C-alpha positions as a Markdown table, in Angstrom:
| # | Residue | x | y | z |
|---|---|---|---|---|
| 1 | Unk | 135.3 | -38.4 | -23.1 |
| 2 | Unk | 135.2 | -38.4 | -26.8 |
| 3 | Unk | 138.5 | -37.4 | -27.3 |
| 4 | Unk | 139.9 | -40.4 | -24.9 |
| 5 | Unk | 142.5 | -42.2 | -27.2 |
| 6 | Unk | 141.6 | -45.2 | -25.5 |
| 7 | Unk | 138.2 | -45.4 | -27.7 |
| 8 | Unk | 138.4 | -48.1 | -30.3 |
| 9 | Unk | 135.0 | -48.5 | -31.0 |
| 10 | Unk | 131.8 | -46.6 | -30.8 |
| 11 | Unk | 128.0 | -46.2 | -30.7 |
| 12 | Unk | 128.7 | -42.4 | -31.2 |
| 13 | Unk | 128.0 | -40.6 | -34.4 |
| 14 | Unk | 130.9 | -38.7 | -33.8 |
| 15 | Unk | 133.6 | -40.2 | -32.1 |
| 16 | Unk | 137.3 | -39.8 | -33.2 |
| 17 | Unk | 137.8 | -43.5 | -34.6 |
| 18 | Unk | 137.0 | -42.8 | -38.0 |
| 19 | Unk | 137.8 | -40.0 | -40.4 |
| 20 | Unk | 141.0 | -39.6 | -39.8 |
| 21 | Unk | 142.8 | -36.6 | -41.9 |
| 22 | Unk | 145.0 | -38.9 | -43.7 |
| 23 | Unk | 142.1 | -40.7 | -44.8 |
| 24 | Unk | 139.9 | -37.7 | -45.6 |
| 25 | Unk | 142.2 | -35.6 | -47.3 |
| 26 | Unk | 142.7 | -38.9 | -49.4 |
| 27 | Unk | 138.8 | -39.2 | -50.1 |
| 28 | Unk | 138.7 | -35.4 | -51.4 |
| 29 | Unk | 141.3 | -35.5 | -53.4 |
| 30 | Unk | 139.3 | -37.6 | -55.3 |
| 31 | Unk | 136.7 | -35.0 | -56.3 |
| 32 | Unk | 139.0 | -32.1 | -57.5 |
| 33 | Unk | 141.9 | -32.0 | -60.2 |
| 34 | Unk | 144.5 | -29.4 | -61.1 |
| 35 | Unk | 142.6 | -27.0 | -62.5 |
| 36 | Unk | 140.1 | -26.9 | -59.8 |
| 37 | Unk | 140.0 | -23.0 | -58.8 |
| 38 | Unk | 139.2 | -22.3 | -54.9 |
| 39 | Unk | 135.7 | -21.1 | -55.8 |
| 40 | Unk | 134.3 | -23.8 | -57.2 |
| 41 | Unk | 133.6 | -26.4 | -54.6 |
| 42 | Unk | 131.1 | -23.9 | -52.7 |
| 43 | Unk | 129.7 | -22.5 | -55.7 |
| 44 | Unk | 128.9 | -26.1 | -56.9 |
| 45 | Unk | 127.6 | -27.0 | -53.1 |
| 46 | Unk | 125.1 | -24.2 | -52.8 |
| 47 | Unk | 123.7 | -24.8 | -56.4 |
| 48 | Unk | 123.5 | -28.9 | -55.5 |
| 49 | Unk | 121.5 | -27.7 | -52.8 |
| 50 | Unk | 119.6 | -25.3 | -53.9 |
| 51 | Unk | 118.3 | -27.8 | -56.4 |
| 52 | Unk | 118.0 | -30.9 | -54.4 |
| 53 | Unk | 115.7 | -28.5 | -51.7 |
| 54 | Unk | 114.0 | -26.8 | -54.8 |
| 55 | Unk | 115.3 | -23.7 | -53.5 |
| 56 | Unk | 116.5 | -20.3 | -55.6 |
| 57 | Unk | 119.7 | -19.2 | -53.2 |
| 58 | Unk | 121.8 | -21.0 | -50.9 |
| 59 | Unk | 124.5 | -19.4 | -48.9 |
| 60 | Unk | 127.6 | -21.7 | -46.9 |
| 61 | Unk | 128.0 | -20.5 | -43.0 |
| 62 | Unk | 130.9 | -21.5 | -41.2 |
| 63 | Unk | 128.4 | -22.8 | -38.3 |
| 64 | Unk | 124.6 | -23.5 | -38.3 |
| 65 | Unk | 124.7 | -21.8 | -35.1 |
| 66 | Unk | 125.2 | -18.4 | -37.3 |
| 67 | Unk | 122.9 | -19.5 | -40.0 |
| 68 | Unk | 119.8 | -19.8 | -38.1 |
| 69 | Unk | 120.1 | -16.8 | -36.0 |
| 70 | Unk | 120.9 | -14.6 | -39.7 |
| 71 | Unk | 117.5 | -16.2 | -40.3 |
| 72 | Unk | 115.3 | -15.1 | -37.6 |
| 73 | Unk | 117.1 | -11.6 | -37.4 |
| 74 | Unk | 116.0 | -11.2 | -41.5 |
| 75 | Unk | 112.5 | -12.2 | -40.6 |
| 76 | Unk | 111.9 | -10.1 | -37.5 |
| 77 | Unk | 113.2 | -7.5 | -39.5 |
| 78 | Unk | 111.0 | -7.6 | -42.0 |
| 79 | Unk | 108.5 | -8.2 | -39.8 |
| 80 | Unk | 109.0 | -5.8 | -36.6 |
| 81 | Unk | 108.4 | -8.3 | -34.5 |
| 82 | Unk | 111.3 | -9.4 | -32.4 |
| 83 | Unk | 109.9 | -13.1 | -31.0 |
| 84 | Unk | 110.1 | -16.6 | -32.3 |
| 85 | Unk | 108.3 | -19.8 | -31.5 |
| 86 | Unk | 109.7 | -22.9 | -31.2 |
| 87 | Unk | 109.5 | -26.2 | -28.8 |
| 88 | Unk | 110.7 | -25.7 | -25.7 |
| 89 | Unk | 113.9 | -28.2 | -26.2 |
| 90 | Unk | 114.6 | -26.3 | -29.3 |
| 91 | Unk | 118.8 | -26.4 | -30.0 |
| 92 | Unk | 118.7 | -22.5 | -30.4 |
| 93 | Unk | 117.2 | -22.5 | -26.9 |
| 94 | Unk | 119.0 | -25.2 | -25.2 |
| 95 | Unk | 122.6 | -25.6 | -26.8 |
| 96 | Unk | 123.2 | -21.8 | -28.1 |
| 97 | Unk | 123.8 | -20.0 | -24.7 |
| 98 | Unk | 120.8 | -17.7 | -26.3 |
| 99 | Unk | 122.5 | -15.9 | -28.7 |
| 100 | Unk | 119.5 | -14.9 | -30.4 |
| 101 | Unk | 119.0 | -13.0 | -27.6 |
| 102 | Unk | 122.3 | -11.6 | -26.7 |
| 103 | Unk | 123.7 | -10.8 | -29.9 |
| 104 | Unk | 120.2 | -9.8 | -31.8 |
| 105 | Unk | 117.6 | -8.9 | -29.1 |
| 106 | Unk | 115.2 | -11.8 | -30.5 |
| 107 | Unk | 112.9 | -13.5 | -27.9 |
| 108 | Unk | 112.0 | -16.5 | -27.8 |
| 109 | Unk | 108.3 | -18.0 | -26.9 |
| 110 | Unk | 108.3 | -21.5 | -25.8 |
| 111 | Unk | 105.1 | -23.7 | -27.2 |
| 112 | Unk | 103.8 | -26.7 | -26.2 |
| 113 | Unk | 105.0 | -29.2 | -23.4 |
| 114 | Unk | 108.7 | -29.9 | -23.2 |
| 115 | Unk | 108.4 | -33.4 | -23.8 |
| 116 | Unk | 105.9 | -33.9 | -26.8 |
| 117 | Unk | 106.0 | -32.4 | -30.5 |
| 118 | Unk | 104.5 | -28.7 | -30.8 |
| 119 | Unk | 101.2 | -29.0 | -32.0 |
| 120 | Unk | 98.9 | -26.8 | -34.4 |
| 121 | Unk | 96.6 | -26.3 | -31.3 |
| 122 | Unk | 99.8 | -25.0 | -29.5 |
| 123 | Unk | 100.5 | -22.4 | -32.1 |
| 124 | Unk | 97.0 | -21.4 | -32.4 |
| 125 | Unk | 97.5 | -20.8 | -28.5 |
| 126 | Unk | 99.9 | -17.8 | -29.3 |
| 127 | Unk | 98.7 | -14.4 | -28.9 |
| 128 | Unk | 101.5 | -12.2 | -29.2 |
| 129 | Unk | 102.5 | -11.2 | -32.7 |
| 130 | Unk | 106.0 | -13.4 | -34.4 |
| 131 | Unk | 108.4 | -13.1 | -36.5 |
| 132 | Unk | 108.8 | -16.8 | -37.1 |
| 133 | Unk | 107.9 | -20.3 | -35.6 |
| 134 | Unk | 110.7 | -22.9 | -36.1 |
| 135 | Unk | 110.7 | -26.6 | -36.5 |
| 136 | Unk | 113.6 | -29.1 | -35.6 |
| 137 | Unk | 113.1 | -31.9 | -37.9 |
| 138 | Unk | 113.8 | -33.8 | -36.4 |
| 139 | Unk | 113.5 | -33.2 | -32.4 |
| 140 | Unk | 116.3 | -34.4 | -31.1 |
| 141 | Unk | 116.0 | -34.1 | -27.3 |
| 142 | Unk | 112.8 | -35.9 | -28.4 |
| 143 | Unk | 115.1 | -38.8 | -30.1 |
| 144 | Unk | 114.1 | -38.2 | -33.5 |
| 145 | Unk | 110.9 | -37.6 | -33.0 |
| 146 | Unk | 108.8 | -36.2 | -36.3 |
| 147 | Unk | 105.1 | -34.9 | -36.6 |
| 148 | Unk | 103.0 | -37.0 | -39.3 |
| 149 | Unk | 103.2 | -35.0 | -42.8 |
| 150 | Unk | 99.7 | -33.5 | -42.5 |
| 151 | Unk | 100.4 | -32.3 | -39.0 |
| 152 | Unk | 103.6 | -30.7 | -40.2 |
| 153 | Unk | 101.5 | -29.0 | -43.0 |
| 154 | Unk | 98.9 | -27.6 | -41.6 |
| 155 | Unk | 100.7 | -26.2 | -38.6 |
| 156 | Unk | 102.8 | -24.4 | -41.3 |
| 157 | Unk | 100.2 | -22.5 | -43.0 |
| 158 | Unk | 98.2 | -21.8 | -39.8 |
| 159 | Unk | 101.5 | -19.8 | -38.9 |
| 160 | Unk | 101.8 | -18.4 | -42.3 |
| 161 | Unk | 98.6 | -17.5 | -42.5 |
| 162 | Unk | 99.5 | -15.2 | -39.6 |
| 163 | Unk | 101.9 | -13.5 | -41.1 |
| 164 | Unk | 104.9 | -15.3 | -39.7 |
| 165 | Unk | 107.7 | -16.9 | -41.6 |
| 166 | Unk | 108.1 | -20.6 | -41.2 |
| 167 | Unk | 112.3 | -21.7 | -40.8 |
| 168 | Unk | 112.9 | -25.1 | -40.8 |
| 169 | Unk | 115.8 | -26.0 | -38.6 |
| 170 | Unk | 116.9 | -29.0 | -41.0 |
| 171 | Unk | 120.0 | -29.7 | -39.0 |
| 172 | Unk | 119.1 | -33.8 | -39.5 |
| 173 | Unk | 116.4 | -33.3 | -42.5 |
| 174 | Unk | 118.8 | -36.0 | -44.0 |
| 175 | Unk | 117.4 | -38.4 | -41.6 |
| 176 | Unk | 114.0 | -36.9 | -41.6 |
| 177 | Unk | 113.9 | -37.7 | -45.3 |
| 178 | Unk | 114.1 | -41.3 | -44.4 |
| 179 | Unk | 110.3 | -41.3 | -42.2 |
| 180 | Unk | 108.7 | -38.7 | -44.5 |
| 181 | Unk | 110.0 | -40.3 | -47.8 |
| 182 | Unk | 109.3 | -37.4 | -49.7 |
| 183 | Unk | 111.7 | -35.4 | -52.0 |
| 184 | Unk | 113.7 | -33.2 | -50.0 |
| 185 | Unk | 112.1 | -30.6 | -52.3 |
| 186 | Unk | 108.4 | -31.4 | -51.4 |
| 187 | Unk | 109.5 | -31.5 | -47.4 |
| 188 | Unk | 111.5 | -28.1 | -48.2 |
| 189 | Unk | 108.7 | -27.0 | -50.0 |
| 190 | Unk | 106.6 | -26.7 | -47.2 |
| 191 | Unk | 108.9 | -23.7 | -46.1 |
| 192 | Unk | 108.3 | -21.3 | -49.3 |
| 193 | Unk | 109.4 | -18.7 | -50.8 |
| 194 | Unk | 109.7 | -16.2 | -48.0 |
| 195 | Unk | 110.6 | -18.3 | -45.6 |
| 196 | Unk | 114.0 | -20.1 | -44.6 |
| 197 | Unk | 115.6 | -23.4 | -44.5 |
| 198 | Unk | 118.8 | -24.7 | -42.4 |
| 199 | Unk | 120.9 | -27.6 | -43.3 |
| 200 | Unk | 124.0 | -29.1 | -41.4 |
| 201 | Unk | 127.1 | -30.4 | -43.1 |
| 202 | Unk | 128.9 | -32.3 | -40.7 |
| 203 | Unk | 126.4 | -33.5 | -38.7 |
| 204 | Unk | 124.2 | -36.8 | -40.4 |
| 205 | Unk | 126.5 | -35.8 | -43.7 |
| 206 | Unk | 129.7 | -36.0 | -40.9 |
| 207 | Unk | 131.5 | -33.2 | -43.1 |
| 208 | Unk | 133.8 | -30.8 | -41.7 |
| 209 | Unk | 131.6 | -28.3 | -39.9 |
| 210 | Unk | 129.5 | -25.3 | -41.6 |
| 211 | Unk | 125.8 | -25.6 | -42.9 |
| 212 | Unk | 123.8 | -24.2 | -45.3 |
| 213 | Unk | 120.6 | -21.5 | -45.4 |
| 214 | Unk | 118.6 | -21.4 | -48.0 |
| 215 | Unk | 115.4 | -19.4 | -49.4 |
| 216 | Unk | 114.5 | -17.0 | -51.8 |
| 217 | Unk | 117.8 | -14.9 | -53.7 |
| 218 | Unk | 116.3 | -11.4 | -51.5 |
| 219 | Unk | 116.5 | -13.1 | -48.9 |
| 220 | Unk | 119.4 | -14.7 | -49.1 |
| 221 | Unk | 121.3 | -11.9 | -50.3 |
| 222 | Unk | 120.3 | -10.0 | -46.9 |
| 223 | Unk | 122.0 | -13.2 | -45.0 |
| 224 | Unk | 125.0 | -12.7 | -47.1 |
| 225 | Unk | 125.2 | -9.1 | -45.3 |
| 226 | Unk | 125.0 | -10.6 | -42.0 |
| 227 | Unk | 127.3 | -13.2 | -42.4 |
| 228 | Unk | 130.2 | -10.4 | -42.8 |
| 229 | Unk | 129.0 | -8.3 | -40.4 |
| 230 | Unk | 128.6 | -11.6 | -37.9 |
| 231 | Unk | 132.7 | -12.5 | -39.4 |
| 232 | Unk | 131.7 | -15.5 | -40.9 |
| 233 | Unk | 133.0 | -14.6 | -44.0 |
| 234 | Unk | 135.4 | -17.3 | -44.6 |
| 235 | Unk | 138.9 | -16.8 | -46.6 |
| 236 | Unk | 139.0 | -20.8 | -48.1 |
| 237 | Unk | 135.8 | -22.2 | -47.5 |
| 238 | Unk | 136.7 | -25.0 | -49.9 |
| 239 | Unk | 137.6 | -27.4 | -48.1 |
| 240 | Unk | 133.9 | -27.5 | -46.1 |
| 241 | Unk | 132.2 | -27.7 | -49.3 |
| 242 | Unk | 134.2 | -30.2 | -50.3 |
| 243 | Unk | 133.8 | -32.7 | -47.6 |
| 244 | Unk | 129.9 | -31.3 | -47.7 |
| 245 | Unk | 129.9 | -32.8 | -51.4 |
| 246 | Unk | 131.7 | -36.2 | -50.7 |
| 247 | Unk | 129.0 | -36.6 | -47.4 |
| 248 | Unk | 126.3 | -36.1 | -50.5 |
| 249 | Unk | 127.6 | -38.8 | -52.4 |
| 250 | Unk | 128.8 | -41.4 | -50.1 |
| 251 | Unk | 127.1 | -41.0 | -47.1 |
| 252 | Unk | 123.6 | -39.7 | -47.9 |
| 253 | Unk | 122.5 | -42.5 | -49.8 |
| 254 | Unk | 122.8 | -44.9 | -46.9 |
| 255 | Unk | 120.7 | -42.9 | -45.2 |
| 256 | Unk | 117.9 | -45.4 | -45.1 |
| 257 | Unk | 120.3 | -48.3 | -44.5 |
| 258 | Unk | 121.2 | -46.2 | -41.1 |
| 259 | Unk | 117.5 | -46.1 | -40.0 |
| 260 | Unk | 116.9 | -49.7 | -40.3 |
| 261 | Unk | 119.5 | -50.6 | -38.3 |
| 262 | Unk | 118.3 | -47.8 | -35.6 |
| 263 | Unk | 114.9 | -49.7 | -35.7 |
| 264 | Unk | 116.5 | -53.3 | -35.3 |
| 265 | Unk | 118.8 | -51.8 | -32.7 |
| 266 | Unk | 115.9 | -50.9 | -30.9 |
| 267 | Unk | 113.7 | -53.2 | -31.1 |
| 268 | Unk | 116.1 | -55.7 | -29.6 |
| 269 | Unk | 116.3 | -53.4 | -26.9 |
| 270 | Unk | 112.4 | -53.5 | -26.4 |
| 271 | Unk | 112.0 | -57.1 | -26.6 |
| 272 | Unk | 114.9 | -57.3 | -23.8 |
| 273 | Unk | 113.3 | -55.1 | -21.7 |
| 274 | Unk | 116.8 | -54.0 | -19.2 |
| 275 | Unk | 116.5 | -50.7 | -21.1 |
| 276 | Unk | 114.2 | -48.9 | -22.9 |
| 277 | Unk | 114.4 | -47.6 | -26.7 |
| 278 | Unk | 112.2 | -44.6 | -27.9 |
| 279 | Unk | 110.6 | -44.0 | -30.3 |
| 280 | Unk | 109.6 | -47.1 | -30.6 |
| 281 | Unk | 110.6 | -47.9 | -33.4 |
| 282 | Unk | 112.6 | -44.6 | -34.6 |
| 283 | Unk | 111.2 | -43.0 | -37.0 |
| 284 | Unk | 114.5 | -41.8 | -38.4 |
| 285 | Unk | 118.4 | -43.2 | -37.4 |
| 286 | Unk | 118.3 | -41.4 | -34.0 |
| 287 | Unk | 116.5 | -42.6 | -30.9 |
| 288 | Unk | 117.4 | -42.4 | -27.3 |
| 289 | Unk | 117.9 | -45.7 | -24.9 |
| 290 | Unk | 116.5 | -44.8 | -21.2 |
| 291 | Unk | 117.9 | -46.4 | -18.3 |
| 292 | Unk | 116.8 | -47.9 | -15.2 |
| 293 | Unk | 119.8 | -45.9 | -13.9 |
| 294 | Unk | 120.9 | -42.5 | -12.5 |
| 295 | Unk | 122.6 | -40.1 | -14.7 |
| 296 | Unk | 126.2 | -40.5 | -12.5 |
| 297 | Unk | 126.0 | -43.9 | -12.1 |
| 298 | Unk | 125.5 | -44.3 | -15.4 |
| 299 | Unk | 128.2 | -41.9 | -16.3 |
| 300 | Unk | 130.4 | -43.7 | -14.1 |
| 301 | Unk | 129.6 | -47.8 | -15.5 |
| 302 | Unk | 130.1 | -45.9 | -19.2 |
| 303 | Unk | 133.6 | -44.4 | -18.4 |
| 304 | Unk | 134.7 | -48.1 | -16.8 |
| 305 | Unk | 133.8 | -50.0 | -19.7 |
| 306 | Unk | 135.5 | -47.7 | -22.4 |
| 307 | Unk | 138.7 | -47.8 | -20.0 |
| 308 | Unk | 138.5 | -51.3 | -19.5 |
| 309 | Unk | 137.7 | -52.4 | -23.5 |
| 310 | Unk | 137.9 | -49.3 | -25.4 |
| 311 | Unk | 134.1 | -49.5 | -26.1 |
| 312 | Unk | 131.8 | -46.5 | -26.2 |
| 313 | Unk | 128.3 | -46.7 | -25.5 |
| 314 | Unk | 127.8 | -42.4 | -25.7 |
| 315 | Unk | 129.9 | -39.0 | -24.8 |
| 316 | Unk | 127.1 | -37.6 | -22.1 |
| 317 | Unk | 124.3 | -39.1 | -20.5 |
| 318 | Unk | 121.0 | -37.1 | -19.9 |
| 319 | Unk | 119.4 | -36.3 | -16.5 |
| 320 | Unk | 115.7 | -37.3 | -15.6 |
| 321 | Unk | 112.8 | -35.8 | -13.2 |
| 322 | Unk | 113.4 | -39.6 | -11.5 |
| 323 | Unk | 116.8 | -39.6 | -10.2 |
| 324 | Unk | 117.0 | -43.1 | -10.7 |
| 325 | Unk | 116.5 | -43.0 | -14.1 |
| 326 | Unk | 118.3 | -41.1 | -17.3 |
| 327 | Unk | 118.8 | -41.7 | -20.9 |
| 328 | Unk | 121.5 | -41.6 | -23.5 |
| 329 | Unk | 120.8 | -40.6 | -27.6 |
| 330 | Unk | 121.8 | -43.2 | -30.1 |
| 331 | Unk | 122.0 | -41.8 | -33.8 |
| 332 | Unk | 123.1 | -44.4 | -36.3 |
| 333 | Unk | 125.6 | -44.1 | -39.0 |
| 334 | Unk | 129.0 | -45.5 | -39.5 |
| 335 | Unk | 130.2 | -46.8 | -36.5 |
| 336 | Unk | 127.1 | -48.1 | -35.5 |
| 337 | Unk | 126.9 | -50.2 | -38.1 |
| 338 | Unk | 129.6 | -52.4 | -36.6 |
| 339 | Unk | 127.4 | -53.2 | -33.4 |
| 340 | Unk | 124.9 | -56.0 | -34.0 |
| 341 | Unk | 121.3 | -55.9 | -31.7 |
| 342 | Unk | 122.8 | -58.6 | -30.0 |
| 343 | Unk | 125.8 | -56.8 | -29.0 |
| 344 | Unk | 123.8 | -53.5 | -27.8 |
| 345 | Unk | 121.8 | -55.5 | -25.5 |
| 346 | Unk | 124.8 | -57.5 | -24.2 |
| 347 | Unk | 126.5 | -53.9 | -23.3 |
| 348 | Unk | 123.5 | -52.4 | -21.5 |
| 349 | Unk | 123.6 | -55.1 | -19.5 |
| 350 | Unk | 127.2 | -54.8 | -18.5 |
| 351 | Unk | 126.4 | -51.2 | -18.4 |
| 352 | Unk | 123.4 | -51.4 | -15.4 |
| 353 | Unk | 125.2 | -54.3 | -13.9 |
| 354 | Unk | 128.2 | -51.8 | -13.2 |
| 355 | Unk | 125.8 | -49.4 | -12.1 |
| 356 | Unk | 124.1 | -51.8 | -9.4 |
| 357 | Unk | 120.8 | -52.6 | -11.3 |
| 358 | Unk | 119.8 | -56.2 | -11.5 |
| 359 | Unk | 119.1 | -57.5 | -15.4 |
| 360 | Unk | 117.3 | -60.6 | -16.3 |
């Protein structure tokens, strides 16, 4: 569905109305000269990072999907421990086809209940020795969800004091940023030294693709091995750092900007009452709108309306234990910022009207 040329506008982060090549190639043009050389862009992109997390290495990976699996094979490694914790809805669970497991015989421990945050008391539930525990942050099959700072803290050093590493899948920390309003630094922070953190580039920062580990130069250094051993050793990365560098500049710092729209998208939502938003509010850009609606119907009323007006509510729909009921994931940024509350509300309505729900 997202690559229908009939979509003129869209609630999706990442629909194909926006950054057009033209356009792009336009916009990074702007940030090198003639006597740019090739290695400069990711050289100057791992050291912004490294800085703006307060971290000593970075490394660029031509997929976070690579990164974070580099990360947990270094620590179980070091460790001899071959499982991970993480929540249950974790992305290198759910949308990795377990590669963890298949390429680098990791296993992975599920904690706490599917459909709430991971808790300290569900880590100190663990018995069997780990390599690492991860965090999301933000949970995303969650919609954004984010344990409260002290939470967050002490759940790290209880698995620290273990003697597990703590890896901070930061996919979205650029939205996380926005509920914990901390320096990136003092949220990284809480992943030190000898552990690992994961940022995405095209995601929040709507770059080109790749992401970014970073932790300690040792550490690092071992990820650099397994990057060329895994092929992800790229020939030109430039032109990922580059659009990685342009997303720092232009679209980080509406960041916050994003997340109060999220919370006035919602909250007209609420007050309506024909859907549901949650979180309510968001606590960072993202939340997810459930629907008073099956998954296929809903599916179905969504496809109508962007054939009929070229308007795109989301690419997928998600399932629910009531079959008459599903949800869809709203994460704010550019396009969204065209829809007013008003507007959202209007096109659930049309939306469960075309599915056969009655709206007041």
């Amino acid at each position: 569905m997202t690559n229908s040329p009939s979509v003129r506008r869209s609630l999706f982060l990442h629909a194909p109305i926006r950054r057009k090549p033209a356009t792009v190639l336009r916009e990074l043009l702007r940030h090198v000269d003639d006597d740019t050389p090739p290695d400069a862009p990711v050289a100057a992109l791992e050291r912004r990072l490294a800085d703006l997390l307060g971290k000593e290495s970075a490394l660029l990976f031509p997929t976070g999907t690579m990164a974070q699996q580099v990360a947990l094979r270094i620590h179980a490694s070091r460790r001899g421990a071959p499982a991970f914790a993480a929540h249950p809805q974790s992305h290198l669970h759910v949308w990795e086809n377990q590669g963890y497991s298949v390429v680098h015989g990791l296993r992975f421990h599920p904690t706490g209940d599917r459909h709430e945050l991971m808790t300290e008391a569900d880590l100190a539930e663990i018995a069997e020795p780990l390599a690492a525990v991860v965090w999301e942050l933000p949970q995303r099959d969650l919609g954004g969800l984010l344990p409260e700072w002290d939470d967050l803290r002490a759940q790290t050093e209880l698995v620290r004091a273990r003697g597990a590493a703590v890896h901070m899948d930061g996919a979205r920390l650029w939205e996380a940023q926005t509920y914990y309003r901390r320096p990136f630094h003092e949220i990284a922070g809480l992943f030190d030294s000898v552990d690992s953190v994961y940022v995405s580039l095209y995601k929040s920062l709507q770059g080109f693709s790749g992401g970014v580990l970073l932790g300690d130069a040792a550490t690092i250094a071992e990820a650099g091995v397994w990057r060329s051993r895994l092929g992800g050793q790229a020939y030109q990365p430039w032109p990922v750092a580059l659009a990685a560098l342009a997303g720092l500049d232009t679209v980080l710092p509406r960041m916050a900007a994003f997340r109060e729209h999220a919370i006035a998208l919602a909250t007209a939502i609420n007050k309506d009452g024909a859907a549901r938003a949650w979180p309510d509010p968001p606590q960072t850009p993202m939340f997810h709108v459930h629907l008073p609606a099956g998954r296929r119907a809903a599916e179905a009323a969504g496809a109508a309306m962007l054939a009929e007006h070229g308007t795109q509510l989301f690419p997928r729909v998600r399932s629910s234990p009531d079959p008459a009921r599903s949800s869809f994931e709203i994460t704010v940024g550019e396009n969204a910022m065209e829809f007013t509350p008003e507007e959202v509300v209007g096109l659930l309505h049309e939306l469960l009207e075309r599915c056969g729900t009655t709206t007041t």
